[in-house]
Amino acid sequence: MTTTRFNIAAVVTAAVIGMPMMAGAQQAGGEAPISGEQQEADLRVIAARCGTPGFEKAFYKQSRAAVAAGLVIKNRDPVQVEKTITSLRRSPIVLVATQADCAAELKRLAEVQKHRSELLRGGAGRKK
């Protein structure tokens, strides 16, 4: 049951994180949806571009915890996933063209943080 609940949580997380970005990828040039690692790299870059240093640090810390818990890429070595995420970082200008776009992006990042917090807290409670 724990595994099933965790798998469902991973699917929900992917939907919350991926839907807006996949839609953007489709609109931008008809490309295929981007990978979980690319999405995570993009989220980290957006947090750095739009957030305060404190927000960026908290987002990055939670992002690494999500990778370690298998919420970003399931059934892969978290160290390898982190290396891939680092190598996929894109220019902040590509992701957020102007500072005016930051308010909407920060709202989306806050939703991701809230959702992940619930998943990570629930996952930590089951491991004990």
Short mmCIF file of C-alpha atoms in Angstrom, two decimals:
data_model
loop_
_atom_site.label_atom_id
_atom_site.label_comp_id
_atom_site.label_asym_id
_atom_site.label_seq_id
_atom_site.Cartn_x
_atom_site.Cartn_y
_atom_site.Cartn_z
CA MET A 1 0.00 0.00 0.00
CA THR A 2 2.86 2.39 0.79
CA THR A 3 4.37 1.79 -2.64
CA THR A 4 1.03 2.37 -4.34
CA ARG A 5 0.45 5.60 -2.45
CA PHE A 6 3.98 6.75 -3.30
CA ASN A 7 3.50 5.91 -6.99
CA ILE A 8 0.26 7.87 -7.07
CA ALA A 9 2.01 10.79 -5.37
CA ALA A 10 4.76 10.71 -7.99
CA VAL A 11 2.20 10.81 -10.80
CA VAL A 12 0.37 13.74 -9.19
CA THR A 13 3.66 15.60 -8.71
CA ALA A 14 4.56 15.07 -12.34
CA ALA A 15 1.19 16.42 -13.38
CA VAL A 16 1.47 19.53 -11.19
CA ILE A 17 5.02 20.26 -12.30
CA GLY A 18 4.86 19.13 -15.88
CA MET A 19 1.56 20.28 -17.26
CA PRO A 20 2.30 24.02 -17.55
CA MET A 21 5.80 23.40 -18.89
CA MET A 22 4.74 20.72 -21.36
CA ALA A 23 2.05 23.03 -22.68
CA GLY A 24 4.69 25.73 -23.14
CA ALA A 25 6.95 23.35 -25.01
CA GLN A 26 4.13 22.43 -27.37
CA GLN A 27 3.28 26.08 -28.03
CA ALA A 28 6.88 27.23 -28.41
CA GLY A 29 7.62 25.13 -31.44
CA GLY A 30 5.64 21.93 -31.48
CA GLU A 31 8.42 20.06 -29.69
CA ALA A 32 7.82 16.94 -27.66
CA PRO A 33 7.22 17.35 -23.91
CA ILE A 34 10.40 17.90 -21.93
CA SER A 35 11.89 15.41 -19.50
CA GLY A 36 11.50 15.47 -15.73
CA GLU A 37 15.15 16.41 -15.37
CA GLN A 38 14.77 19.34 -17.77
CA GLN A 39 11.65 20.50 -15.94
CA GLU A 40 13.48 20.37 -12.62
CA ALA A 41 16.47 22.25 -14.05
CA ASP A 42 14.11 24.90 -15.42
CA LEU A 43 12.30 25.25 -12.09
CA ARG A 44 15.60 25.80 -10.29
CA VAL A 45 16.66 28.45 -12.81
CA ILE A 46 13.31 30.22 -12.50
CA ALA A 47 13.62 30.19 -8.69
CA ALA A 48 17.05 31.79 -9.01
CA ARG A 49 15.91 34.41 -11.54
CA CYS A 50 12.66 35.41 -9.89
CA GLY A 51 13.00 34.63 -6.19
CA THR A 52 14.91 36.17 -3.35
CA PRO A 53 18.15 34.46 -2.31
CA GLY A 54 16.26 32.88 0.60
CA PHE A 55 13.48 31.59 -1.67
CA GLU A 56 16.02 30.19 -4.12
CA LYS A 57 17.91 28.41 -1.35
CA ALA A 58 14.72 26.90 0.11
CA PHE A 59 13.44 25.84 -3.34
CA TYR A 60 16.78 24.27 -4.24
CA LYS A 61 16.94 22.37 -0.96
CA GLN A 62 13.42 21.02 -1.42
CA SER A 63 14.16 20.20 -5.08
CA ARG A 64 17.17 18.09 -4.07
CA ALA A 65 15.02 16.33 -1.46
CA ALA A 66 12.41 15.57 -4.14
CA VAL A 67 15.12 14.11 -6.39
CA ALA A 68 16.45 12.00 -3.53
CA ALA A 69 12.92 10.74 -2.76
CA GLY A 70 12.36 9.74 -6.38
CA LEU A 71 9.63 12.31 -7.03
CA VAL A 72 11.40 13.75 -10.09
CA ILE A 73 12.67 10.57 -11.76
CA LYS A 74 11.58 7.25 -10.33
CA ASN A 75 13.87 4.21 -10.19
CA ARG A 76 17.09 6.07 -11.06
CA ASP A 77 20.12 6.88 -8.99
CA PRO A 78 19.49 10.34 -7.47
CA VAL A 79 23.17 11.27 -7.93
CA GLN A 80 22.88 10.68 -11.67
CA VAL A 81 19.59 12.59 -11.81
CA GLU A 82 21.26 15.55 -10.04
CA LYS A 83 24.16 15.50 -12.51
CA THR A 84 21.72 15.51 -15.42
CA ILE A 85 19.70 18.36 -13.90
CA THR A 86 22.87 20.41 -13.46
CA SER A 87 23.94 19.81 -17.05
CA LEU A 88 20.50 20.78 -18.42
CA ARG A 89 20.29 24.24 -16.83
CA ARG A 90 19.22 26.80 -19.40
CA SER A 91 19.63 30.55 -19.57
CA PRO A 92 17.22 32.37 -17.25
CA ILE A 93 16.34 34.76 -20.08
CA VAL A 94 15.03 31.83 -22.15
CA LEU A 95 12.74 30.74 -19.32
CA VAL A 96 11.61 34.11 -17.96
CA ALA A 97 11.96 36.86 -20.54
CA THR A 98 11.14 39.80 -18.25
CA GLN A 99 10.86 40.47 -14.55
CA ALA A 100 7.15 41.14 -15.15
CA ASP A 101 6.73 37.41 -15.80
CA CYS A 102 8.15 36.54 -12.38
CA ALA A 103 4.96 37.03 -10.37
CA ALA A 104 3.17 34.23 -12.20
CA GLU A 105 6.25 32.00 -12.10
CA LEU A 106 6.71 32.53 -8.35
CA LYS A 107 3.07 31.65 -7.78
CA ARG A 108 3.57 28.41 -9.73
CA LEU A 109 6.78 27.62 -7.83
CA ALA A 110 4.99 28.20 -4.52
CA GLU A 111 2.33 25.66 -5.58
CA VAL A 112 5.04 23.16 -6.49
CA GLN A 113 6.70 23.73 -3.11
CA LYS A 114 3.44 23.25 -1.22
CA HIS A 115 2.61 20.05 -3.06
CA ARG A 116 6.12 18.64 -2.66
CA SER A 117 6.14 19.54 1.00
CA GLU A 118 3.03 17.42 1.51
CA LEU A 119 4.54 14.52 -0.43
CA LEU A 120 7.91 14.69 1.29
CA ARG A 121 6.33 14.96 4.73
CA GLY A 122 4.09 11.99 4.00
CA GLY A 123 7.01 10.00 2.59
CA ALA A 124 9.19 10.76 5.62
CA GLY A 125 6.42 9.63 7.97
CA ARG A 126 6.06 6.27 6.21
CA LYS A 127 9.77 5.50 6.37
CA LYS A 128 9.89 5.55 10.18
#
